[in-house]
XYZ file of N, CA, C and O in Angstrom:
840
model
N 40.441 41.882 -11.814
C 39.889 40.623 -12.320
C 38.534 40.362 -11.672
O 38.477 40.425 -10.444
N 37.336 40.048 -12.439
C 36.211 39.486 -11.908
C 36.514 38.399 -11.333
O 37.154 37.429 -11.739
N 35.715 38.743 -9.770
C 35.829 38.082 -8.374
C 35.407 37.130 -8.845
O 36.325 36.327 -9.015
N 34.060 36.591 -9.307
C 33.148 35.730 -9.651
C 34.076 34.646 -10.903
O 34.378 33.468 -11.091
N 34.151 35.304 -11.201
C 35.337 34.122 -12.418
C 36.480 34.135 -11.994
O 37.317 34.127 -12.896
N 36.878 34.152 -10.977
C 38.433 34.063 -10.276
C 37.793 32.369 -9.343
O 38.403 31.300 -9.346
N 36.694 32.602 -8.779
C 36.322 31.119 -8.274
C 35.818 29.814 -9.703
O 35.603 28.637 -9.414
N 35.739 30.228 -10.834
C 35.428 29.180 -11.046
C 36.359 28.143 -11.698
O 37.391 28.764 -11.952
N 36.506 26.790 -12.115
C 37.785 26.520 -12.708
C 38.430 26.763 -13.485
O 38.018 27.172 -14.570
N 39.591 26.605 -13.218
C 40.217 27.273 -14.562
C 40.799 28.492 -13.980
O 41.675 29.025 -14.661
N 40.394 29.214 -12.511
C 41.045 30.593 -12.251
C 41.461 30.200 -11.082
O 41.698 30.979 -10.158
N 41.580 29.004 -11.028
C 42.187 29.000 -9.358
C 41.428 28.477 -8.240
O 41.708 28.254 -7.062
N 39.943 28.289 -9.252
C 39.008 28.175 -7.770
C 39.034 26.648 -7.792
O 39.618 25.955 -8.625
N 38.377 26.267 -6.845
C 37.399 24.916 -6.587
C 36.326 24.363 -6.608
O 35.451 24.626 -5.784
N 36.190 23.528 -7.515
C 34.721 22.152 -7.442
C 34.577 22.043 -6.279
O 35.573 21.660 -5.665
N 32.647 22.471 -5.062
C 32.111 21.698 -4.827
C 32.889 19.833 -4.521
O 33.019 19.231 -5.586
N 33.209 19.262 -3.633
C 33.965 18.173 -3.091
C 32.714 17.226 -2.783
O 32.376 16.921 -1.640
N 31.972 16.733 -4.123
C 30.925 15.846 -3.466
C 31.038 14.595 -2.495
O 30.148 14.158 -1.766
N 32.197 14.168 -2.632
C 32.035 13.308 -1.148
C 31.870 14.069 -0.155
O 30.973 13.737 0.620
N 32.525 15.112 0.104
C 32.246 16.096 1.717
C 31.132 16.285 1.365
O 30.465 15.483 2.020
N 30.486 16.841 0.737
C 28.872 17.243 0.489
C 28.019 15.690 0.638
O 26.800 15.811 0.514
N 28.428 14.531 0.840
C 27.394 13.515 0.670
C 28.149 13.284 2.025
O 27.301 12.695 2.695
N 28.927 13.378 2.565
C 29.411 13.092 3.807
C 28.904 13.570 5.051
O 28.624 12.883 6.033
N 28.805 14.867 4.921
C 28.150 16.438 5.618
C 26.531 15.725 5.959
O 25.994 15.783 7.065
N 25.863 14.982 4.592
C 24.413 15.020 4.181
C 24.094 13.792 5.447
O 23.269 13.795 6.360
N 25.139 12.778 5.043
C 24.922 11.722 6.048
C 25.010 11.502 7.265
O 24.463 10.574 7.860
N 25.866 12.533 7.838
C 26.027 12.661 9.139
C 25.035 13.307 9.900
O 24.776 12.953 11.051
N 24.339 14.437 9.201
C 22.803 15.329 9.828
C 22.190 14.439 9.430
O 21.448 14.098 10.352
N 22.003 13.696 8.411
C 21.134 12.991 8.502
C 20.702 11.598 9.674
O 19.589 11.214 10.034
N 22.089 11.089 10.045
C 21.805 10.165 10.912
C 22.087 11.373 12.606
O 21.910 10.654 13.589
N 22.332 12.397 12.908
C 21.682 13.135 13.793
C 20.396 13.398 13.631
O 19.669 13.431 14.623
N 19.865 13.642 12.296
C 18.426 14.029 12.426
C 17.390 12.714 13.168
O 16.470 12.936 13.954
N 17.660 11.864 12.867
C 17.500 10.368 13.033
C 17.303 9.883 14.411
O 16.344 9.288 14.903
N 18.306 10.227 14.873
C 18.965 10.007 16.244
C 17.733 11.393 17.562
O 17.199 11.102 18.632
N 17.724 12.623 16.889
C 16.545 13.274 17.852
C 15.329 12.679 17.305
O 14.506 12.538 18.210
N 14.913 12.290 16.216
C 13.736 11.920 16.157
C 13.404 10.307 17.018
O 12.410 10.058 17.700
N 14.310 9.588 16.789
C 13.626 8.530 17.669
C 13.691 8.197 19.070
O 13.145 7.267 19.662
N 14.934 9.692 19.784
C 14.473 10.430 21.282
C 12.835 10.351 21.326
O 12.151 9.528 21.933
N 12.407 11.436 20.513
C 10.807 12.216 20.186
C 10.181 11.054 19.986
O 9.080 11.063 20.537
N 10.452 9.929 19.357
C 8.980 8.992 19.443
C 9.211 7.969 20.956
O 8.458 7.228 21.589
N 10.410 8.319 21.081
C 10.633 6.951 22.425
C 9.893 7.457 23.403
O 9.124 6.760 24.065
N 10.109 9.111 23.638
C 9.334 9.876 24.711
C 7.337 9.194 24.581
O 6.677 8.653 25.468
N 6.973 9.491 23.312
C 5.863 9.677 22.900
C 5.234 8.100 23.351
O 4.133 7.998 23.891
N 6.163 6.832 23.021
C 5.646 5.646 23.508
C 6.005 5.422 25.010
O 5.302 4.704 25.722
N 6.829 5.892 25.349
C 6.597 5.947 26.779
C 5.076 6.393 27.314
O 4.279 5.735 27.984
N 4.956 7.815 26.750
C 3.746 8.573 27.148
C 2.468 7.856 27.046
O 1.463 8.217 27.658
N 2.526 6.617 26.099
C 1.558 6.111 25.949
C 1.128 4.864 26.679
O 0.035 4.398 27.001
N 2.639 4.419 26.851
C 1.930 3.208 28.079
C 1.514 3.687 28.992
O 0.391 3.391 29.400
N 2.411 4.710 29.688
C 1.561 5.158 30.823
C 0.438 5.502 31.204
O -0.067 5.366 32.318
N -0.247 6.254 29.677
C -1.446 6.527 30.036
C -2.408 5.588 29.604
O -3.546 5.628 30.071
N -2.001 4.555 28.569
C -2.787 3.294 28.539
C -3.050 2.464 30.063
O -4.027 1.837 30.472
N -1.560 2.804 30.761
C -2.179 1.934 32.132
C -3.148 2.375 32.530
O -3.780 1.456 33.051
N -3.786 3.489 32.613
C -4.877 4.353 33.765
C -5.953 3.773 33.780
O -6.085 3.303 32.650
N -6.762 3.535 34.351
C -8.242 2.974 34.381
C -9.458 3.498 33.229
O -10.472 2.842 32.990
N -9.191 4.522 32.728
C -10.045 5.097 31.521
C -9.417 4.406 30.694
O -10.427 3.950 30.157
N -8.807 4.062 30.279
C -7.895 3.973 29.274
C -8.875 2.345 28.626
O -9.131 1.296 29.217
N -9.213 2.831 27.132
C -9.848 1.521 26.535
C -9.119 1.598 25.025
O -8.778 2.598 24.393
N -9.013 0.263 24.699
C -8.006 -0.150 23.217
C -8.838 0.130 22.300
O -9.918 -0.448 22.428
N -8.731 0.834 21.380
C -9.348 0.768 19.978
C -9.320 -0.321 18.694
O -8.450 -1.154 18.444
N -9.913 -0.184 18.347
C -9.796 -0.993 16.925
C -9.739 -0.670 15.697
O -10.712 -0.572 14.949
N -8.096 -0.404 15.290
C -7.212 -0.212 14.197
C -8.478 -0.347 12.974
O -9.165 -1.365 13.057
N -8.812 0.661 11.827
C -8.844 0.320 10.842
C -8.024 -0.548 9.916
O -6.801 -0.682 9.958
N -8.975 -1.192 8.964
C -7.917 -2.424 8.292
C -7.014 -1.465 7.103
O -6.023 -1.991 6.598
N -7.434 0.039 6.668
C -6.677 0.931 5.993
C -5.267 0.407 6.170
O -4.502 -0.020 5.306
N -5.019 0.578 7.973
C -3.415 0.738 8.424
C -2.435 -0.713 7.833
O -1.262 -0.899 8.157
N -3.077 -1.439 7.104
C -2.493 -2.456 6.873
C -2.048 -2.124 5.535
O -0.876 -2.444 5.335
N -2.635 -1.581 4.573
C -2.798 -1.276 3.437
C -1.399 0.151 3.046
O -0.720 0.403 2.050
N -1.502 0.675 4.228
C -0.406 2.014 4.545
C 0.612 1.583 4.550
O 1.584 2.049 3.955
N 0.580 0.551 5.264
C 2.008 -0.429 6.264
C 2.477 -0.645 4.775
O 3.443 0.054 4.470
N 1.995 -1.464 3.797
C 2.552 -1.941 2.548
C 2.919 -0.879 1.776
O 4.012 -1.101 1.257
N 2.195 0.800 1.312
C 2.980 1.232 0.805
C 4.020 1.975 0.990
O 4.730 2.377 0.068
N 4.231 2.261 2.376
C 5.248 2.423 3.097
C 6.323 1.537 2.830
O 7.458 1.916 2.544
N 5.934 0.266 2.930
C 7.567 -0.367 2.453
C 7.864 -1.097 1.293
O 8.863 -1.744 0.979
N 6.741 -0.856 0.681
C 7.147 -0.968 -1.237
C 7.903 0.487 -1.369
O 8.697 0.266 -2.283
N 8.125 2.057 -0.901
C 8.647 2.757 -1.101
C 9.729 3.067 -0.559
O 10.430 4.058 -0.762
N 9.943 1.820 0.468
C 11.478 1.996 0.897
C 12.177 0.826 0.210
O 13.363 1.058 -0.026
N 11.791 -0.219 -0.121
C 12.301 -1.529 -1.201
C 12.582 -0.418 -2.561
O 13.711 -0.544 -3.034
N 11.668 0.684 -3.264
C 11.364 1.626 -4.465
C 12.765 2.329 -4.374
O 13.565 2.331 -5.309
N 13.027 3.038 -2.928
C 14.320 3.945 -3.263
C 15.455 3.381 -3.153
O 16.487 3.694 -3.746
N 15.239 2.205 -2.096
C 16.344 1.147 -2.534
C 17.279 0.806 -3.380
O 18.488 1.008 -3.268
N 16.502 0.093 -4.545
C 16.450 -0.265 -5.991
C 16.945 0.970 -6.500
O 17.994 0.999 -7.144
N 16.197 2.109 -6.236
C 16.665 3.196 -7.478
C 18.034 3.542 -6.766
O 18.869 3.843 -7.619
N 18.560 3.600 -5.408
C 19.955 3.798 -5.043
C 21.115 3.231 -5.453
O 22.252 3.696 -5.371
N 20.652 1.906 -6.026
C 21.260 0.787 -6.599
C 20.969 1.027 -8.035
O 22.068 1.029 -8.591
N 20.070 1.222 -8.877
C 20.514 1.517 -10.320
C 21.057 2.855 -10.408
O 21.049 3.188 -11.594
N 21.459 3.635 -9.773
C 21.779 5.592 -10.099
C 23.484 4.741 -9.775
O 24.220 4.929 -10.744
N 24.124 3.950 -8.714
C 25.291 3.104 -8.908
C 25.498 2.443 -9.944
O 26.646 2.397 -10.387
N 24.310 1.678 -10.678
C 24.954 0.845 -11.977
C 24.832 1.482 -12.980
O 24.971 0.793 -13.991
N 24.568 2.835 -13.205
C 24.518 3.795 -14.264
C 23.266 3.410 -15.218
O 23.228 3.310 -16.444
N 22.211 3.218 -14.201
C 20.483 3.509 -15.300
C 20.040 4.756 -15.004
O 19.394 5.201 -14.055
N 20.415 5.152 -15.800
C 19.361 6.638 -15.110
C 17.719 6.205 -15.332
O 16.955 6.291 -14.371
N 17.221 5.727 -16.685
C 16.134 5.306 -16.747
C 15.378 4.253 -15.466
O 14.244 4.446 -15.027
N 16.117 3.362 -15.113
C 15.334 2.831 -13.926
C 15.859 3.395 -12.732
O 15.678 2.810 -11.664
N 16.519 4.515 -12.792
C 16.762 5.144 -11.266
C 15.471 5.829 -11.478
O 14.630 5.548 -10.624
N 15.073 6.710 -12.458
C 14.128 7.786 -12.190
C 13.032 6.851 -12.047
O 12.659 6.948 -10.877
N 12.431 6.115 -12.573
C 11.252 5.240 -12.460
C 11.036 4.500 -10.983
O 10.036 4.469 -10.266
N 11.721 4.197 -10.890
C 12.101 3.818 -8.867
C 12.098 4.961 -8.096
O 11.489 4.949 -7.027
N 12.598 5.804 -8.415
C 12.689 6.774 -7.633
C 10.963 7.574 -7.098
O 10.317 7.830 -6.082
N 10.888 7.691 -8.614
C 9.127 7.895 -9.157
C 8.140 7.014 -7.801
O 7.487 7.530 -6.894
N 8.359 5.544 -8.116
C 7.782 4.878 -7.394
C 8.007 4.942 -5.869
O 7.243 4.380 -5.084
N 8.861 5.501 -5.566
C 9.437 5.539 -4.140
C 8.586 6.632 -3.847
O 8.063 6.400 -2.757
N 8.176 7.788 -4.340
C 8.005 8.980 -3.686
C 6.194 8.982 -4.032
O 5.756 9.979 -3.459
N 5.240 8.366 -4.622
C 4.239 8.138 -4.778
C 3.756 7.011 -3.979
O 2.625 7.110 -3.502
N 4.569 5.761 -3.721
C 4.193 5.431 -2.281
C 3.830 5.837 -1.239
O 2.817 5.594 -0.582
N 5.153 6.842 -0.972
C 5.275 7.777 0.513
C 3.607 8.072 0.294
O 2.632 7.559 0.843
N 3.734 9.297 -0.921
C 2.128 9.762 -0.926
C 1.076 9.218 -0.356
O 0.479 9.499 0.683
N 0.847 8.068 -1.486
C -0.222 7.153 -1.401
C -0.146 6.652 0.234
O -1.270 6.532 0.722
N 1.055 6.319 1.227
C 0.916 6.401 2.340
C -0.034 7.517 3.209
O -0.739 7.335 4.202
N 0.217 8.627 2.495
C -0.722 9.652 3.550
C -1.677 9.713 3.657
O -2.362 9.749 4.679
N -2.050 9.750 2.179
C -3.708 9.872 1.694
C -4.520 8.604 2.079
O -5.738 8.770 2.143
N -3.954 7.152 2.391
C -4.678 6.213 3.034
C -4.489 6.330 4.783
O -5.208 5.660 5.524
N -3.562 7.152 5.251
C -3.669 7.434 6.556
C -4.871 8.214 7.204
O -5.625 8.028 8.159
N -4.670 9.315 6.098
C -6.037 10.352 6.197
C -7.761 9.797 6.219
O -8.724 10.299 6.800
N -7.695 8.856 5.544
C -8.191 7.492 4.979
C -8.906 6.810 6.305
O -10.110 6.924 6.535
N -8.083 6.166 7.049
C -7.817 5.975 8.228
C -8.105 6.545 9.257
O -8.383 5.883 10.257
N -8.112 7.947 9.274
C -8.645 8.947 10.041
C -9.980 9.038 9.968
O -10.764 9.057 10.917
N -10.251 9.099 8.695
C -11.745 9.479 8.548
C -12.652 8.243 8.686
O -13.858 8.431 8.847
N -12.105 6.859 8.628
C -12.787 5.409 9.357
C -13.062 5.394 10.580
O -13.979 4.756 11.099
N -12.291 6.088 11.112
C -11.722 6.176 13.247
C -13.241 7.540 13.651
O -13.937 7.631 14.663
N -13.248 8.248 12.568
C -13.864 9.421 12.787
C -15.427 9.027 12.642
O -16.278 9.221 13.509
N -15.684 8.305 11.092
C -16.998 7.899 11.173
C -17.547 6.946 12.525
O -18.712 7.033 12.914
N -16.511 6.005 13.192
C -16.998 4.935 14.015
C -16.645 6.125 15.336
O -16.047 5.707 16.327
N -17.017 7.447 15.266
C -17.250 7.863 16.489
C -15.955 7.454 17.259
O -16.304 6.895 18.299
N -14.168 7.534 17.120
C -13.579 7.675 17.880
C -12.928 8.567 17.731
O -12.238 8.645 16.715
N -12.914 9.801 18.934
C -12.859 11.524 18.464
C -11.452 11.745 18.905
O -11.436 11.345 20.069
N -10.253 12.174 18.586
C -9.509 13.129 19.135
C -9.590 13.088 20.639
O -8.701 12.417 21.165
N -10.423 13.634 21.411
C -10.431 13.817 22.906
C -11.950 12.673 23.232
O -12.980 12.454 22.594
N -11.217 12.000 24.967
C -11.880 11.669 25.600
C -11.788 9.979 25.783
O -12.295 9.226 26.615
N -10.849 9.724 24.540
C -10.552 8.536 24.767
C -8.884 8.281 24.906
O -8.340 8.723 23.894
N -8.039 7.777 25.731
C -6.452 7.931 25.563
C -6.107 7.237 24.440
O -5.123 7.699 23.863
N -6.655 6.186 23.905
C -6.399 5.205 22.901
C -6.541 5.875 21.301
O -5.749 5.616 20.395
N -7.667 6.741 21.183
C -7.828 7.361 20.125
C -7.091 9.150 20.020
O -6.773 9.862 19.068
N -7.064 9.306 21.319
C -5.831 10.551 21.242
C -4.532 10.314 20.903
O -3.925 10.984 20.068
N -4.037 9.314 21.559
C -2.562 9.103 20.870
C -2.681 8.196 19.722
O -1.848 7.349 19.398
N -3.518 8.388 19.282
C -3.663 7.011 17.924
C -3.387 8.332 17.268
O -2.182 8.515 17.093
N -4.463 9.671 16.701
C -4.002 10.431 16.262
C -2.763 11.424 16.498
O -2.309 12.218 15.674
N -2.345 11.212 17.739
C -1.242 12.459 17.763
C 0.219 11.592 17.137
O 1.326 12.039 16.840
N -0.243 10.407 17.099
C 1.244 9.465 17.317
C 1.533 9.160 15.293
O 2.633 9.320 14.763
N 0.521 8.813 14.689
C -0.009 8.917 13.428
C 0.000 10.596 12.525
O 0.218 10.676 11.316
N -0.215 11.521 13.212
C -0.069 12.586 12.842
C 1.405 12.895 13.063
O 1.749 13.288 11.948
N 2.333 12.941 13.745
C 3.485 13.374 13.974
C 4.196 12.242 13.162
O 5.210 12.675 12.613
N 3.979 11.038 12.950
C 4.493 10.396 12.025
C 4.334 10.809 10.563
O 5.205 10.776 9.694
N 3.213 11.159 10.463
C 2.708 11.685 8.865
C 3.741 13.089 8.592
O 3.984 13.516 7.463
N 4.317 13.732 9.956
C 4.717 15.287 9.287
C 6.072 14.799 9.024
O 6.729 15.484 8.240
N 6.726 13.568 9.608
C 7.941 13.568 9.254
C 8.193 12.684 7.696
O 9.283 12.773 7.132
N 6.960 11.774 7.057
C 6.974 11.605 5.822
C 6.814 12.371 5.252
O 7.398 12.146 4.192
N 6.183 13.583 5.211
C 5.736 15.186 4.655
C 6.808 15.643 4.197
O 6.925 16.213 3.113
N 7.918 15.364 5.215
C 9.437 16.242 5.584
C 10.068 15.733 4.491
O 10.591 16.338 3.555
N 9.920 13.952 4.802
C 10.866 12.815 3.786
C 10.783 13.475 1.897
O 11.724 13.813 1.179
N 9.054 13.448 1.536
C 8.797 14.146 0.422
C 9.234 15.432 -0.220
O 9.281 15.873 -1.368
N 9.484 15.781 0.777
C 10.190 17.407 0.468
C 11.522 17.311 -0.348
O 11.875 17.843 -1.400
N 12.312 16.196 0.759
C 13.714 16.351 0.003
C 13.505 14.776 -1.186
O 14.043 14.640 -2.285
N 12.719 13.948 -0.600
C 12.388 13.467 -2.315
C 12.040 13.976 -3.411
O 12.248 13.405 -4.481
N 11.392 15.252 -3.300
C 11.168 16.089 -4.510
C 12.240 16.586 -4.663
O 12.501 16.679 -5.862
N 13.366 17.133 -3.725
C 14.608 18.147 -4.606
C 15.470 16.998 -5.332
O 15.905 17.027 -6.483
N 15.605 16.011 -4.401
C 16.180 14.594 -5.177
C 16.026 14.109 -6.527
O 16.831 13.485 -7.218
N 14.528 14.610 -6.857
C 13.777 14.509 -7.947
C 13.766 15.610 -8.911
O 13.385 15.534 -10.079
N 14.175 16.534 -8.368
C 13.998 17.377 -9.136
C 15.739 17.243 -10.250
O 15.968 17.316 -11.457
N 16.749 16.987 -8.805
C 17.782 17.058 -9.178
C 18.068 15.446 -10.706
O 18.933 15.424 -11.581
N 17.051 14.470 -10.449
C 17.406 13.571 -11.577
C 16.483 13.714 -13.045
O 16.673 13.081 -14.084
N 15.449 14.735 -12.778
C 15.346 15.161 -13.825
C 15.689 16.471 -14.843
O 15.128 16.963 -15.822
N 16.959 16.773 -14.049
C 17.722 17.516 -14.770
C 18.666 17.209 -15.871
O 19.478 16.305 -15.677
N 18.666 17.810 -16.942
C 18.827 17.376 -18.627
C 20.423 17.260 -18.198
O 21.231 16.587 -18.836
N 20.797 18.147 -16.824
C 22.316 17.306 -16.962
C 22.648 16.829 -15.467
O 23.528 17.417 -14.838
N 21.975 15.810 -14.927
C 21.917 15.017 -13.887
C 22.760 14.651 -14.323
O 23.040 14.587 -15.520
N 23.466 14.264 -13.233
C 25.019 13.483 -12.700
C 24.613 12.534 -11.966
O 23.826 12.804 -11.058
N 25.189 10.744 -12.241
C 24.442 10.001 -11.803
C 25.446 9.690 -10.124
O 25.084 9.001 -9.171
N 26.396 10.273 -10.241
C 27.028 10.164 -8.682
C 26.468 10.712 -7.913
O 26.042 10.197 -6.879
N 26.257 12.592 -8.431
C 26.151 13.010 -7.184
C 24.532 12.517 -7.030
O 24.313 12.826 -5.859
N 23.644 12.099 -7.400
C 22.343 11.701 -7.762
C 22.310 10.419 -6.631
O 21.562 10.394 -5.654
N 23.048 9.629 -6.903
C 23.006 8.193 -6.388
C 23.149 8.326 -5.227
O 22.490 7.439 -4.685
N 23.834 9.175 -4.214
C 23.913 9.633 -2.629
C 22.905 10.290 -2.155
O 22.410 9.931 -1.087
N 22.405 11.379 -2.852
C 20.940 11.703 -2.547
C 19.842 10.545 -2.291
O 19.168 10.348 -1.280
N 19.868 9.828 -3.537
C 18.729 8.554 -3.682
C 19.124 7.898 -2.242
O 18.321 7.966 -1.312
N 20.594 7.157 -2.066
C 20.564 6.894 -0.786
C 20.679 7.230 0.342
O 20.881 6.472 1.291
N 20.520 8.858 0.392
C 19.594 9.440 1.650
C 18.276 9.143 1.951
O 17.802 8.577 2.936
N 17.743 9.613 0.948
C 15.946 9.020 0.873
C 15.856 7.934 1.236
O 15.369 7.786 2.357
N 16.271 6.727 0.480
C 16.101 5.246 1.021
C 16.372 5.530 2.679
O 15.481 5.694 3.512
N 17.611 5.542 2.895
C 17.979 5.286 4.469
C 17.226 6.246 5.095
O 17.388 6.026 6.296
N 16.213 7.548 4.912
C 15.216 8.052 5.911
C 14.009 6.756 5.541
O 13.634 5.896 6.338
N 13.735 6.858 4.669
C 12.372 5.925 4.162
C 12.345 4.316 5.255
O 11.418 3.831 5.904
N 13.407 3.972 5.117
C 13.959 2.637 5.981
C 13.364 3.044 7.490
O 12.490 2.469 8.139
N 14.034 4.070 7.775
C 13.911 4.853 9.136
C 12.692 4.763 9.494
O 12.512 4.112 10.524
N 11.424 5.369 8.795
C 10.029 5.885 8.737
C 9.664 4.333 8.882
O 9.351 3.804 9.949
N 9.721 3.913 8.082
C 9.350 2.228 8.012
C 9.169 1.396 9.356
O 8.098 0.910 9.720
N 10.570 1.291 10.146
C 10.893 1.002 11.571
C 10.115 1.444 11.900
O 9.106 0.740 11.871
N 9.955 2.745 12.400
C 9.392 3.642 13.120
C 7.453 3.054 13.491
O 6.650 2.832 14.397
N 7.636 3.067 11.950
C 6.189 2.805 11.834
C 5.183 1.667 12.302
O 3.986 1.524 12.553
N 6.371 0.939 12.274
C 6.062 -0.896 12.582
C 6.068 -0.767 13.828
O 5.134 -1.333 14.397
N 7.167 0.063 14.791
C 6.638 -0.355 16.122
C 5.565 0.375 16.281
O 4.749 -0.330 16.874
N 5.061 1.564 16.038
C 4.300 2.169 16.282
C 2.718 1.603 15.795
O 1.737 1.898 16.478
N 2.622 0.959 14.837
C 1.535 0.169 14.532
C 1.711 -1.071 15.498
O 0.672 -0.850 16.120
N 2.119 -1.983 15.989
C 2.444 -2.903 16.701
C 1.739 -2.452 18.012
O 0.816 -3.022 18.595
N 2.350 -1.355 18.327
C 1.915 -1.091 19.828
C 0.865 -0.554 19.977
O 0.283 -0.469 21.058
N 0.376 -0.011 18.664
C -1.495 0.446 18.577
C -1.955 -0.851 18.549
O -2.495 -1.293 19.564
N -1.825 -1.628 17.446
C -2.389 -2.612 17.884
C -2.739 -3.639 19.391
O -3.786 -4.098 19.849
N -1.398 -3.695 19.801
C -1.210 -5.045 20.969
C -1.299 -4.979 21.707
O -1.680 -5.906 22.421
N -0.865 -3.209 22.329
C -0.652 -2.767 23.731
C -2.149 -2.612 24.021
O -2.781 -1.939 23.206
N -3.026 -3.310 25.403
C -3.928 -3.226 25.819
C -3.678 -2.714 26.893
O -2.508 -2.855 27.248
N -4.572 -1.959 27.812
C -4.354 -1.438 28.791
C -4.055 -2.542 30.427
O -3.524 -2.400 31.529
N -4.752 -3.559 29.691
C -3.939 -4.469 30.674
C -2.093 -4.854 30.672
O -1.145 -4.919 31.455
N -2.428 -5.038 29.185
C -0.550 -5.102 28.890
C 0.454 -4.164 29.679
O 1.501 -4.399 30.284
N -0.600 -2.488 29.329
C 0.643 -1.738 29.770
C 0.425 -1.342 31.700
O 1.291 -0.952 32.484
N -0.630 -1.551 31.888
C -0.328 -1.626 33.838
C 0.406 -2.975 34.040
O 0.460 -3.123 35.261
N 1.144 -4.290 33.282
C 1.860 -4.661 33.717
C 3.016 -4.596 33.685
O 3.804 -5.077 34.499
N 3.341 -3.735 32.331
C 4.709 -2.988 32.202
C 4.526 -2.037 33.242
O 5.190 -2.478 34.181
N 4.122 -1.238 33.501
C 3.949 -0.094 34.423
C 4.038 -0.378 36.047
O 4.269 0.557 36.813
N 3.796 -2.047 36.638
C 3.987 -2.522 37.076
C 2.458 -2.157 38.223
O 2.253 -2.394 39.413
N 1.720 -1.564 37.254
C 0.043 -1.308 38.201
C -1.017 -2.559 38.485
O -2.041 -2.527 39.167
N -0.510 -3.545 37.829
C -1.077 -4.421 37.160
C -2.172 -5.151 38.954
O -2.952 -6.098 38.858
């Protein structure tokens, strides 16, 4: 008997168990979660400290980052919504949300880059200033993990524009994306917060140099 048609139904075999498969998804996913905001806690640590030092001078945020901040969380409100219609059985406004969720993210990068190149014209370089080094390293390592987010928003995407999308197993994916997107969001807010606020006086009094 063909091996290959002995697994599929009907010969004995087994369906794929999409709750274990959305179960499996959620659990790496909130481990993935869990080392990444180790990796940024390290990274804001790293930064007060070296904001305390006596070189250490505050920059001034392009007004871009405000503009980022919003489509960043119009695209986590975007996958939201579409996690919630792929449950009430729209496929039409799941994919359109979904759409909108993952062209946010975008439009997030390309005004980050945006952002970069404002910081760059006003002469604040990569090296020599601590404020504008971790502005980019902290902004760049944030950007690779929305990079990451897009990746599996595209298979997500790919998977609801398939002529025979299934709106279950569809709707657990969507609310993977949302709940990283949520994630990125957080992330982002403190991390804009503390570019902004943290002055080097602030942080030698956390540091207790003060």
């Amino acid at each position: 008997m063909n091996t290959s048609a002995a697994l599929r139904p009907g010969y004995g075999g087994r369906r794929p168990d999409p709750h274990a498969a959305a179960l499996s998804a959620s659990i790496g996913l909130w481990v993935f979660m869990g080392v990444a905001t180790v990796l940024f806690a390290l990274f804001v640590t790293a930064y007060v400290m070296r904001m305390s030092g006596e070189d250490a001078v505050a920059i001034a945020l392009p007004w871009q980052l405000g503009l980022s901040t919003a489509l960043l969380a119009g695209g986590s409100v975007a996958l939201q919504a579409s996690a919630r219609a792929a449950r009430g059985v729209a496929m039409r406004r799941t994919r359109k949300l979904l759409l909108a969720g993952g062209l946010c993210a975008l439009a997030f990068l390309l005004v980050q880059l945006w952002a970069w190149s404002a910081l760059l014209s006003a002469q604040v370089m990569p090296a020599g200033n601590p404020g504008g080094s971790f502005f980019y390293l902290l902004t760049a390592v944030h950007g690779l993990h929305v990079a990451g987010g897009l990746a599996a928003w595209a298979w997500t995407a790919r998977a609801a524009w398939h002529p025979a999308a299934d709106l279950v197993g569809l709707g657990w994916r969507i609310a993977l994306c949302a709940r990283y997107w949520h994630f990125l969001l957080a992330v982002w807010v403190v991390l804009f917060a503390m570019l902004a606020w943290l002055t080097p006086e602030v942080a030698r009094f956390i540091c207790g140099t003060a």
